[in-house]
Coordinates of N, CA, C and O in Angstrom, one line a residue:
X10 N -12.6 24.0 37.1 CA -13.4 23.5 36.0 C -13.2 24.5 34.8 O -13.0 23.9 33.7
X11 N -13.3 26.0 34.8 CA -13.1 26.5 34.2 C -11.5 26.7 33.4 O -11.1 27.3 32.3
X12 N -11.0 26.3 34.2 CA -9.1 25.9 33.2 C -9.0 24.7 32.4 O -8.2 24.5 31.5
X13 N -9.9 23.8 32.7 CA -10.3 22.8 31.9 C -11.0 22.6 30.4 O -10.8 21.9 29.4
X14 N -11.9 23.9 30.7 CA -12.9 24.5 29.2 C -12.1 25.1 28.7 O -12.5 25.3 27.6
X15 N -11.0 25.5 28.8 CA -10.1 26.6 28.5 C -9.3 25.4 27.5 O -9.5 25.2 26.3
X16 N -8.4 24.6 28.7 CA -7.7 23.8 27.4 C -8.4 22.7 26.7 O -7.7 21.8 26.4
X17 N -9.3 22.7 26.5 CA -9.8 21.6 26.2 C -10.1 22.3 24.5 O -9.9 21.9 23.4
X18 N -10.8 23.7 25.0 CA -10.9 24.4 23.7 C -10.1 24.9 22.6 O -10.3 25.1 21.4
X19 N -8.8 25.0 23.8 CA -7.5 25.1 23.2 C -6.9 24.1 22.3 O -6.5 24.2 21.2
X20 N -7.0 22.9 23.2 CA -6.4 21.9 22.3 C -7.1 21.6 20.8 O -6.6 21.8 19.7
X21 N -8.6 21.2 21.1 CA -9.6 21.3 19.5 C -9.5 22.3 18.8 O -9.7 21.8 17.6
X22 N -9.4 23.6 18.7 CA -8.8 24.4 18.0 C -7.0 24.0 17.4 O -6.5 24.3 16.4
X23 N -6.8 23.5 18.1 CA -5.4 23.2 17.5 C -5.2 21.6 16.7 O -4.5 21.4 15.7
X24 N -6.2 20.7 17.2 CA -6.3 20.0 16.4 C -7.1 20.2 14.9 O -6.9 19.7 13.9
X25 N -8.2 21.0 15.2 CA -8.7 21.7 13.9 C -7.8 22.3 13.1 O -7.9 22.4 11.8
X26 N -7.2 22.7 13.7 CA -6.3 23.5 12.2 C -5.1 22.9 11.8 O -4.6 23.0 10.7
X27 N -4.7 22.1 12.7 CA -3.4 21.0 12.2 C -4.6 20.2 10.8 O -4.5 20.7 9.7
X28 N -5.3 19.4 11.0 CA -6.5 18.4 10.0 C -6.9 19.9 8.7 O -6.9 19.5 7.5
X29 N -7.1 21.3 8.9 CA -7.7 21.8 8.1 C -6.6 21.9 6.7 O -6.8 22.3 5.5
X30 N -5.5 21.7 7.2 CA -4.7 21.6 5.6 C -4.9 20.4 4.8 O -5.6 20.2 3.8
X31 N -4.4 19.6 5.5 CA -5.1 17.7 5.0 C -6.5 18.0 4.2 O -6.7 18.0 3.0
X32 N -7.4 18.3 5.1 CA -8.8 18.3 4.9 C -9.3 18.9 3.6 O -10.2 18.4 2.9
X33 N -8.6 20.2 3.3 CA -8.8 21.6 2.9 C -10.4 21.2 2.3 O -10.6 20.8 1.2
X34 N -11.3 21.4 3.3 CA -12.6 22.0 3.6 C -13.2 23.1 4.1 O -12.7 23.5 5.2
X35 N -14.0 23.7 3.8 CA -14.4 25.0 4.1 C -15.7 24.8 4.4 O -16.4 24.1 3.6
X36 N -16.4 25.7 5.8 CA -17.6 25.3 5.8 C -18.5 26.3 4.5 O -18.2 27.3 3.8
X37 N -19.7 25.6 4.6 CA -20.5 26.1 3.7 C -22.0 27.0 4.4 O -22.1 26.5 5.5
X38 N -23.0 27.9 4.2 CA -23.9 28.3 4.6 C -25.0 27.7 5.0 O -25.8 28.1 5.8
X39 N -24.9 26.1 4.4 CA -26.1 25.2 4.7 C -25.4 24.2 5.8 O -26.0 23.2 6.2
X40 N -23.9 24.6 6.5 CA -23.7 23.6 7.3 C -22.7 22.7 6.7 O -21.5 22.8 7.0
X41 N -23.2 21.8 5.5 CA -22.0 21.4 5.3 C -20.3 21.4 4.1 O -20.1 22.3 3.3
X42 N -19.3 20.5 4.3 CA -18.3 21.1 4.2 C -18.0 21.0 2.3 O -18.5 20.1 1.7
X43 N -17.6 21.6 2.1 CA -17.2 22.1 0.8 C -15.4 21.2 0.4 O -14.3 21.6 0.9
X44 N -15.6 20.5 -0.3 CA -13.9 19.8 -0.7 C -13.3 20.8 -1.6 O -13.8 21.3 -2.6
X45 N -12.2 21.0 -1.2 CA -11.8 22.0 -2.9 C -10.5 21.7 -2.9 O -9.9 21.4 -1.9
X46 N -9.8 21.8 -4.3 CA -7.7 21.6 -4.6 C -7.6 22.9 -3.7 O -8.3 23.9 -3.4
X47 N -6.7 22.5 -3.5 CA -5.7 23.7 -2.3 C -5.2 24.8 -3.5 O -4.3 25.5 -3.0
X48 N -5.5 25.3 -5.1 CA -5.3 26.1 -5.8 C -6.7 27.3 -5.9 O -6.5 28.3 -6.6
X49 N -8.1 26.9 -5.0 CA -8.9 27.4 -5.5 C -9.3 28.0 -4.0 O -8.8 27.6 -2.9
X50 N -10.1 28.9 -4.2 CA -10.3 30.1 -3.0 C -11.8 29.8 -2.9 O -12.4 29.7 -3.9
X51 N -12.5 29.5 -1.8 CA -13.8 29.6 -1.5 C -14.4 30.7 -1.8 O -13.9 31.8 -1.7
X52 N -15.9 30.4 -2.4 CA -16.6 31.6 -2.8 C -16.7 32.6 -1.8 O -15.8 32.5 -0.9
X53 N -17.4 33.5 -1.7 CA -17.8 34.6 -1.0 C -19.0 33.6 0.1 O -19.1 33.4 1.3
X54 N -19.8 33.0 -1.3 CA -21.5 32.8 -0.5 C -21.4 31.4 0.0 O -22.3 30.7 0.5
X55 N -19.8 30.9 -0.2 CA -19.6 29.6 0.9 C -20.1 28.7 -0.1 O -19.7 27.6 0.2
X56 N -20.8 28.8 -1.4 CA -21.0 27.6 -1.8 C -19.6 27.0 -2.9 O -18.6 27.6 -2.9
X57 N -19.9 25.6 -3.8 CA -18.7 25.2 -4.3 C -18.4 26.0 -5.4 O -19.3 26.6 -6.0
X58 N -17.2 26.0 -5.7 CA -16.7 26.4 -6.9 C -16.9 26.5 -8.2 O -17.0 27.4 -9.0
X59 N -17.0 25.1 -8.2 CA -17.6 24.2 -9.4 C -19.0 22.9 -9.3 O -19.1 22.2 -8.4
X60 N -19.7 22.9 -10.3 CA -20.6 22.2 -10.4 C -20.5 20.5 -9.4 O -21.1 20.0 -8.5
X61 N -19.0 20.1 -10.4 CA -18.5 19.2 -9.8 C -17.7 19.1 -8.8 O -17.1 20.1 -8.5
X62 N -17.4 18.0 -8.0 CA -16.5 17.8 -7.0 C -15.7 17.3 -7.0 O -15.8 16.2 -6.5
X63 N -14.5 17.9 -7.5 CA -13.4 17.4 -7.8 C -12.4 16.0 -7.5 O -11.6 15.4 -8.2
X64 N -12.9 15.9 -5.9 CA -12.5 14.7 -4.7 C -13.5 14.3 -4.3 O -13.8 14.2 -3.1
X65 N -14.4 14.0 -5.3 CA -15.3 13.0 -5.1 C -14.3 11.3 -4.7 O -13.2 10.9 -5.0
X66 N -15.3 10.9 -4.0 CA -14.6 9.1 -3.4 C -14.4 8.5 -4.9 O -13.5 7.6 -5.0
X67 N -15.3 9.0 -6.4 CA -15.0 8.0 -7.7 C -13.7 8.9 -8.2 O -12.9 8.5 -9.0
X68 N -13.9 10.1 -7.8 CA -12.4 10.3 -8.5 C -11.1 10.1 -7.7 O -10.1 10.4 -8.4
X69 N -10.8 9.6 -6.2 CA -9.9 9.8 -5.3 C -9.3 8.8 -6.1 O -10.1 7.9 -6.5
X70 N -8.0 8.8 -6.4 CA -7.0 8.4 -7.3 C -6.6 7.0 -5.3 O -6.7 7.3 -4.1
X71 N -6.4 5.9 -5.8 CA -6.5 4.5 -4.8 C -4.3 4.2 -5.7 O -3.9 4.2 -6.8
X72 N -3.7 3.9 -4.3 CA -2.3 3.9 -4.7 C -2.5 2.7 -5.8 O -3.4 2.0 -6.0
X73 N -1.1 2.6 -6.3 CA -1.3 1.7 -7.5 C 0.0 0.9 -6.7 O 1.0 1.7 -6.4
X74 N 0.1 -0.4 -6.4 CA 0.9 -1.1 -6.3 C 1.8 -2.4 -7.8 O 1.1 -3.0 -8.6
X75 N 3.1 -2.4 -7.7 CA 3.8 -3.1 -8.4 C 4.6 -4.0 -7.9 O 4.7 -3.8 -6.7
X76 N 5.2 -5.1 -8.4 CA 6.1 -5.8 -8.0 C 7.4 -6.3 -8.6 O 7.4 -6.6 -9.8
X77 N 8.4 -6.5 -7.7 CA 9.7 -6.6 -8.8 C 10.3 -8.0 -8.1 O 10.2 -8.2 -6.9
X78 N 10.8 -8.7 -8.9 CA 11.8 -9.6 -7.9 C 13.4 -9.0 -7.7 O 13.6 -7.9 -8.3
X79 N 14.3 -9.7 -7.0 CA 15.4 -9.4 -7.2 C 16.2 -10.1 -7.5 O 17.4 -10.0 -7.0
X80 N 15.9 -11.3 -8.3 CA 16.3 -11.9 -8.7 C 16.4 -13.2 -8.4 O 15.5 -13.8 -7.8
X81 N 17.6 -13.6 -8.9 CA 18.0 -15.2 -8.8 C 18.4 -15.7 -7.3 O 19.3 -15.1 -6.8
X82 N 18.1 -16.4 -6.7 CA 18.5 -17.4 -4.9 C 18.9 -18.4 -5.4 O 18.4 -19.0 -6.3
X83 N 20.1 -18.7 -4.7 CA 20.8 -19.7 -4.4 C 19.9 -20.7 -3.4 O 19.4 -20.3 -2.4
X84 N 19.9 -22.0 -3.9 CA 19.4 -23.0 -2.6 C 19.7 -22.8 -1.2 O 20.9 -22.9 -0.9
X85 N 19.0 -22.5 -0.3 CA 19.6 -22.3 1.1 C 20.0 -20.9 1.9 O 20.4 -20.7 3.1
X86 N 19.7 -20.0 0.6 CA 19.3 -18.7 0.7 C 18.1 -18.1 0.9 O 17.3 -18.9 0.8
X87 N 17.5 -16.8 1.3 CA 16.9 -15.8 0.8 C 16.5 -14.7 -0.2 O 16.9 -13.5 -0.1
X88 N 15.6 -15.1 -1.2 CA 15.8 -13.9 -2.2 C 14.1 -13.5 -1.4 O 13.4 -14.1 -0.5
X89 N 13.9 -12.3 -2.4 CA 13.1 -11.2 -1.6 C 11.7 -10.7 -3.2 O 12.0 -10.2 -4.4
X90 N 10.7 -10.8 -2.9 CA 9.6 -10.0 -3.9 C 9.4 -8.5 -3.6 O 8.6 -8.6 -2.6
X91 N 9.7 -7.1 -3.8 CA 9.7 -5.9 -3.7 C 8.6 -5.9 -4.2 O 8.3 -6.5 -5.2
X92 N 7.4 -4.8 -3.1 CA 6.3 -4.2 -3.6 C 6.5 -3.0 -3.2 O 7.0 -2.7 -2.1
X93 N 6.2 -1.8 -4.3 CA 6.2 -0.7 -4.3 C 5.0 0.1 -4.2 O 4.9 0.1 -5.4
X94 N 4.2 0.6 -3.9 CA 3.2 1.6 -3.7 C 3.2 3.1 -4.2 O 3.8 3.8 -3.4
X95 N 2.8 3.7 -4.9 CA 2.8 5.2 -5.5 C 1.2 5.9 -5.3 O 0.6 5.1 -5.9
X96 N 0.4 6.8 -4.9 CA 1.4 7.3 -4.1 C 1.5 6.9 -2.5 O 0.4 6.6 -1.9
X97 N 2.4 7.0 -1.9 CA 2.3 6.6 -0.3 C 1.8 7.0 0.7 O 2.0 8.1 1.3
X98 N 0.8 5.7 1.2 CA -0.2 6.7 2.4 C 0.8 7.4 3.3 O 2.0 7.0 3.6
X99 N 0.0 8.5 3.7 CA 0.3 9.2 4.8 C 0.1 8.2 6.3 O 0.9 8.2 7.2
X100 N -1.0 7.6 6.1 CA -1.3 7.5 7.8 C -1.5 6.2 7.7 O -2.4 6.1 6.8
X101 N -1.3 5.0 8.1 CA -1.2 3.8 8.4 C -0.5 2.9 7.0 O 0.4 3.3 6.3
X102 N -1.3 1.7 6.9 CA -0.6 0.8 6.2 C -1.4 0.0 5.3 O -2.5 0.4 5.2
X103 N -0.9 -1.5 4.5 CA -1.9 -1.9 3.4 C -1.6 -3.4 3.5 O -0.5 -3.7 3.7
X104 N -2.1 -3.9 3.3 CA -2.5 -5.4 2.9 C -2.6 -5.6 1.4 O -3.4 -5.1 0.6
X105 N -1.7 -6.4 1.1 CA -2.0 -6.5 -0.5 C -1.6 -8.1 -0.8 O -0.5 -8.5 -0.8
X106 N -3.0 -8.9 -1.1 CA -3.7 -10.1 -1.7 C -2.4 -10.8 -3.0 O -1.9 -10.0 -3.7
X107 N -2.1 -11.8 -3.1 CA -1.2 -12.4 -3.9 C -1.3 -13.9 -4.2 O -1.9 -14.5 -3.3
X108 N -0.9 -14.5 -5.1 CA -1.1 -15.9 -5.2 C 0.3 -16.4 -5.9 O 1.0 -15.7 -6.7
X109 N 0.6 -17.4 -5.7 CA 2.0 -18.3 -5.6 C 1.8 -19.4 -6.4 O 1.1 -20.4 -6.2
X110 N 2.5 -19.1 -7.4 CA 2.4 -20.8 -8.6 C 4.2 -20.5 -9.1 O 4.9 -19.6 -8.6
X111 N 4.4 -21.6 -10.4 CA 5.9 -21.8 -10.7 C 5.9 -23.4 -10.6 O 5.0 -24.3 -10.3
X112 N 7.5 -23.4 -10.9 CA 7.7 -24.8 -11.3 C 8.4 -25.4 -9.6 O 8.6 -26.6 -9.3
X113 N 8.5 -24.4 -8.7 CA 8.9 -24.8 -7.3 C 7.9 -25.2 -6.8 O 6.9 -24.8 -7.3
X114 N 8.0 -26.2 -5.7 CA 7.2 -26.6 -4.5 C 7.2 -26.1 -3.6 O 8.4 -25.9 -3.2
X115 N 6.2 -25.5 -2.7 CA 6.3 -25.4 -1.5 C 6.4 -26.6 -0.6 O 6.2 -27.8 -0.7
X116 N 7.0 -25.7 0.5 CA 7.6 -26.9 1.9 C 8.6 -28.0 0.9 O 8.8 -29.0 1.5
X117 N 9.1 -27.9 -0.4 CA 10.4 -28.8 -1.0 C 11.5 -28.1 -1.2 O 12.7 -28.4 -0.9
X118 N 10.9 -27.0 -1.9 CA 11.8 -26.0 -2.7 C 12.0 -25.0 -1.9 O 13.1 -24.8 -1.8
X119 N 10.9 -24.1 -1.0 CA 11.2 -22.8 -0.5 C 10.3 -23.3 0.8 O 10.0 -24.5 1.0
X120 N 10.1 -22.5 1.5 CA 9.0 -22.1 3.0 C 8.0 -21.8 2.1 O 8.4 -21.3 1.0
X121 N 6.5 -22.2 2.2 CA 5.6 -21.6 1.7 C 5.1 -20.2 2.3 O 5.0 -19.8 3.5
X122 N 4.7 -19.7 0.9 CA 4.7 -18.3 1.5 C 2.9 -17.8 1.8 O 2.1 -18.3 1.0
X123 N 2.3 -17.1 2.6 CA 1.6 -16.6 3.2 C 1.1 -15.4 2.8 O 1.7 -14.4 3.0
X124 N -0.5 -15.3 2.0 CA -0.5 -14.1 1.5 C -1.8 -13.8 2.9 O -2.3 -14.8 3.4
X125 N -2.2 -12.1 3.3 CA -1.4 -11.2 2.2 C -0.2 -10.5 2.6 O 0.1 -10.3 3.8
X126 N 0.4 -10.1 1.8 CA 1.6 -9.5 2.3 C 1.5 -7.8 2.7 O 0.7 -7.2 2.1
X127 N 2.3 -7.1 3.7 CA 2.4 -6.1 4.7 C 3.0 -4.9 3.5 O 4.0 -5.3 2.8
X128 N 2.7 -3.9 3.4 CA 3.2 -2.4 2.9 C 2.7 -1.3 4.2 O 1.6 -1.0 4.7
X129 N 4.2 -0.7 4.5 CA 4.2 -0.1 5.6 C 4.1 1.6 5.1 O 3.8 2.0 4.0
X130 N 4.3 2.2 6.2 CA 3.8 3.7 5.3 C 4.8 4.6 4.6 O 4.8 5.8 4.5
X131 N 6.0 3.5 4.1 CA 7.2 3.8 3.9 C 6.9 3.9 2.3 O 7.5 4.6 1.3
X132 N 5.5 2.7 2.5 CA 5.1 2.7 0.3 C 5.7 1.2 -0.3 O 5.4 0.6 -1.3
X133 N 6.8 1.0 0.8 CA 7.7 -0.4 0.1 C 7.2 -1.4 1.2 O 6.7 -1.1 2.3
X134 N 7.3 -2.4 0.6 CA 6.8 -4.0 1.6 C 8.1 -5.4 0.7 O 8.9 -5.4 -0.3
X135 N 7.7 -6.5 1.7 CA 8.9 -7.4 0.8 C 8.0 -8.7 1.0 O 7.0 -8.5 1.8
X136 N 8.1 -10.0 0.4 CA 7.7 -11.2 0.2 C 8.9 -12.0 0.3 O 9.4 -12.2 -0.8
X137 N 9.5 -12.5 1.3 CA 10.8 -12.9 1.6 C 10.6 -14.2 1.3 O 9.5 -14.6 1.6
X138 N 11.5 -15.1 0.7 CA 11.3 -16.3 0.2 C 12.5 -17.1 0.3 O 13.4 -17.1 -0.6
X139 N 12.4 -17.7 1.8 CA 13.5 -19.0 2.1 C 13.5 -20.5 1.4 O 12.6 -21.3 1.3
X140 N 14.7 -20.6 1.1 CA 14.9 -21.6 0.2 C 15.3 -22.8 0.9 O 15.9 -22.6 2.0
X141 N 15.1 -23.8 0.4 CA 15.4 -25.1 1.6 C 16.8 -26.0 1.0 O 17.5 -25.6 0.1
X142 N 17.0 -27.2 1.5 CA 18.3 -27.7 0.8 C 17.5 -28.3 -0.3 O 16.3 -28.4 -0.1
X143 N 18.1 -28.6 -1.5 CA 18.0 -29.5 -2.2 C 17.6 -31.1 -1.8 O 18.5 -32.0 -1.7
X144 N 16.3 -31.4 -1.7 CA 15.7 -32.8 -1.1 C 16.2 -34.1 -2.2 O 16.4 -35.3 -1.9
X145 N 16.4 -33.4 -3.8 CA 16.2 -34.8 -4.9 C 17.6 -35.3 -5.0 O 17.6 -36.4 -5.6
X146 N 18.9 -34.7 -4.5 CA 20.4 -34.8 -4.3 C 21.0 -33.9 -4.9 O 20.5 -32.7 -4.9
X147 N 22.4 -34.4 -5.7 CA 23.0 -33.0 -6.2 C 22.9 -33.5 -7.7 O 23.3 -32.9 -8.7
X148 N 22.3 -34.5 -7.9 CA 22.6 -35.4 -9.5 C 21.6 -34.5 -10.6 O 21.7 -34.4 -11.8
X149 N 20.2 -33.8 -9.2 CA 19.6 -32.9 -10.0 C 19.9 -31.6 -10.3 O 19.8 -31.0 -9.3
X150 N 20.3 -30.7 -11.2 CA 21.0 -29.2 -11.4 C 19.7 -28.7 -11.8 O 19.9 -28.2 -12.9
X151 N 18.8 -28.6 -11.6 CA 17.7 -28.2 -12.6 C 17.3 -26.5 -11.3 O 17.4 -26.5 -10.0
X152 N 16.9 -25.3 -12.3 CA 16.2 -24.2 -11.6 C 14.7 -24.6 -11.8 O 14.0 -25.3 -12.5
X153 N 14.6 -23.9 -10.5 CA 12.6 -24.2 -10.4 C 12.4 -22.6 -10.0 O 13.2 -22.0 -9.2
X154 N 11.1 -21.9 -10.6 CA 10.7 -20.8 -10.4 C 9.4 -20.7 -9.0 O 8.5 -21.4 -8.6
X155 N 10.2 -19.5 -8.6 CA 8.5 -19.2 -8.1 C 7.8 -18.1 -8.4 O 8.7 -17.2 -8.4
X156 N 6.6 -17.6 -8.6 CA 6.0 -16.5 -9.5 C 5.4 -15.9 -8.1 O 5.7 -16.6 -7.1
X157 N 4.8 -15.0 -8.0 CA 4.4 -14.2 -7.4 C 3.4 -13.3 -8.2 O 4.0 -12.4 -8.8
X158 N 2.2 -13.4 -8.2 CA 1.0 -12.5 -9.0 C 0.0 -11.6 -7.9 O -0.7 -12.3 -7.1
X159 N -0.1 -10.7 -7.9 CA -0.6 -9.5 -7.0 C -2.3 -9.5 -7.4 O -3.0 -9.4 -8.4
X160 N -2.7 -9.7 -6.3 CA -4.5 -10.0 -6.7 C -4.7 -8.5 -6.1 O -4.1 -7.9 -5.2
X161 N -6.2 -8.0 -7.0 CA -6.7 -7.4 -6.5 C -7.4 -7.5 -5.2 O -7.6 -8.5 -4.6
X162 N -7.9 -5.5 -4.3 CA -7.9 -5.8 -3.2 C -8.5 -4.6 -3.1 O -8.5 -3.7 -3.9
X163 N -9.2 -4.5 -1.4 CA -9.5 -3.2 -0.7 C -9.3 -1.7 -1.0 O -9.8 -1.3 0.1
X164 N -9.1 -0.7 -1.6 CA -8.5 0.4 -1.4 C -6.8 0.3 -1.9 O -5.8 0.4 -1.2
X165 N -6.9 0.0 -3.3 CA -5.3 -0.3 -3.7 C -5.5 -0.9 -5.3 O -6.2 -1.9 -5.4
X166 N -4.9 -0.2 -6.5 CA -4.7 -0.9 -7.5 C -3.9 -1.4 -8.1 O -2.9 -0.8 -8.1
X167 N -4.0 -2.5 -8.8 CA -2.5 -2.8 -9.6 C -2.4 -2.1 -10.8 O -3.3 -1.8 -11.6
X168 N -0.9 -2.0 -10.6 CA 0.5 -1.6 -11.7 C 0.7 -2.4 -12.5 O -0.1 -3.3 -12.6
X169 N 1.8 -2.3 -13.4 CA 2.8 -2.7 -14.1 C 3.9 -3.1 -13.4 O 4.2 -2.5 -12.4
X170 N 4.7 -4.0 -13.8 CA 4.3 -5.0 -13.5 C 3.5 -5.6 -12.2 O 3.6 -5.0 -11.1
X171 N 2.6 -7.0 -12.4 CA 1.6 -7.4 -10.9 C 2.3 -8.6 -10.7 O 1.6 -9.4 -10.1
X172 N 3.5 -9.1 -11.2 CA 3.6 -10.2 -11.2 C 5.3 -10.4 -11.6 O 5.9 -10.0 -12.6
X173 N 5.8 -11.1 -10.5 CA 7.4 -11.6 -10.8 C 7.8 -12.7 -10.5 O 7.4 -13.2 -9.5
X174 N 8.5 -13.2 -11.3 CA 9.1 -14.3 -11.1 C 11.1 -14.9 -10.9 O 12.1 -14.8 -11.6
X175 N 10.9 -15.3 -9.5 CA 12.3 -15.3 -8.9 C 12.9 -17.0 -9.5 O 12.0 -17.8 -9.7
X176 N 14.1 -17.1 -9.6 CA 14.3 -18.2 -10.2 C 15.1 -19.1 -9.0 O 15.8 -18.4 -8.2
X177 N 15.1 -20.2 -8.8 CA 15.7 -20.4 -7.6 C 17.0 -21.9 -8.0 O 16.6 -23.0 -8.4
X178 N 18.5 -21.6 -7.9 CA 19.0 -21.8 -8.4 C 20.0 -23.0 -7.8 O 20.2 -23.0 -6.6
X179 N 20.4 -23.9 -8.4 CA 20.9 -25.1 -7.8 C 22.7 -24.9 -6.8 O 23.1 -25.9 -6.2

């Protein structure tokens, strides 16, 4: 039992100090933890630095997501909506809310597409958009757009550009 207290203490110490760089908190005299930039040195008497708290939750900077198309698709193709994320979580992933208008049809023109769309912890995500045959013949040559507009959401803000438009091509 006693080699068990041993590692068990061992391990929580090791996971404490792996988390205390991330964290960079310091305890304080009344118990609790003190947030500080990783440029500033804890007082002597354990209390904060500054009046304010720097990493307060209203100042934690929330990634800013954008969107790009890549362009023009051919009927019967795949073209793709690029979302970018700055800056990139470290530890899991995001959901980001979108809405679909343009001069295309869904289920005529393309697969309808399915919001919300996936950003992995890579920071990049895609909105893949399969194109179907031409249903009206070939007598029609006409492009039809589809737009892609980035709605607000959870823990995530929009960028510049929130909104692209892929043209889809006869």
């Amino acid at each position: 039992m006693k080699n068990r207290n041993t590692q068990l203490t061992a391990v929580l110490f090791v996971i404490a100090f792996a988390f205390a760089g991330i964290v960079q908190a310091t305890p304080r005299l009344d118990g609790g933890p003190t947030r500080l930039p990783a440029n500033e040195a804890p007082r002597p008497d354990g209390g904060p630095v500054s009046d304010t708290n720097p990493t307060s939750p209203q100042d934690e900077q929330m990634p800013v997501i954008i969107i790009n198309s890549t362009g023009d698709v051919s009927r019967g193709k795949t073209g793709s909506f690029v979302l970018d994320m700055k800056p990139r979580l470290m530890f899991g992933a995001m959901f980001v809310n979108f809405t679909v208008s343009g001069t295309a049809i869904p289920g005529v023109d393309y697969v309808a597409l399915v919001s919300p769309a996936y950003i992995g912890q890579s920071g990049y995500g895609t909105i893949l958009v399969q194109t179907l045959p031409d249903p009206r013949g070939s007598a029609n040559r006409q492009s039809y757009s589809v737009v892609v507009t980035l709605k607000p959401g959870l823990g995530y803000a929009l960028g510049a550009p929130s909104s692209a438009t892929m043209w889809i091509k006869p």
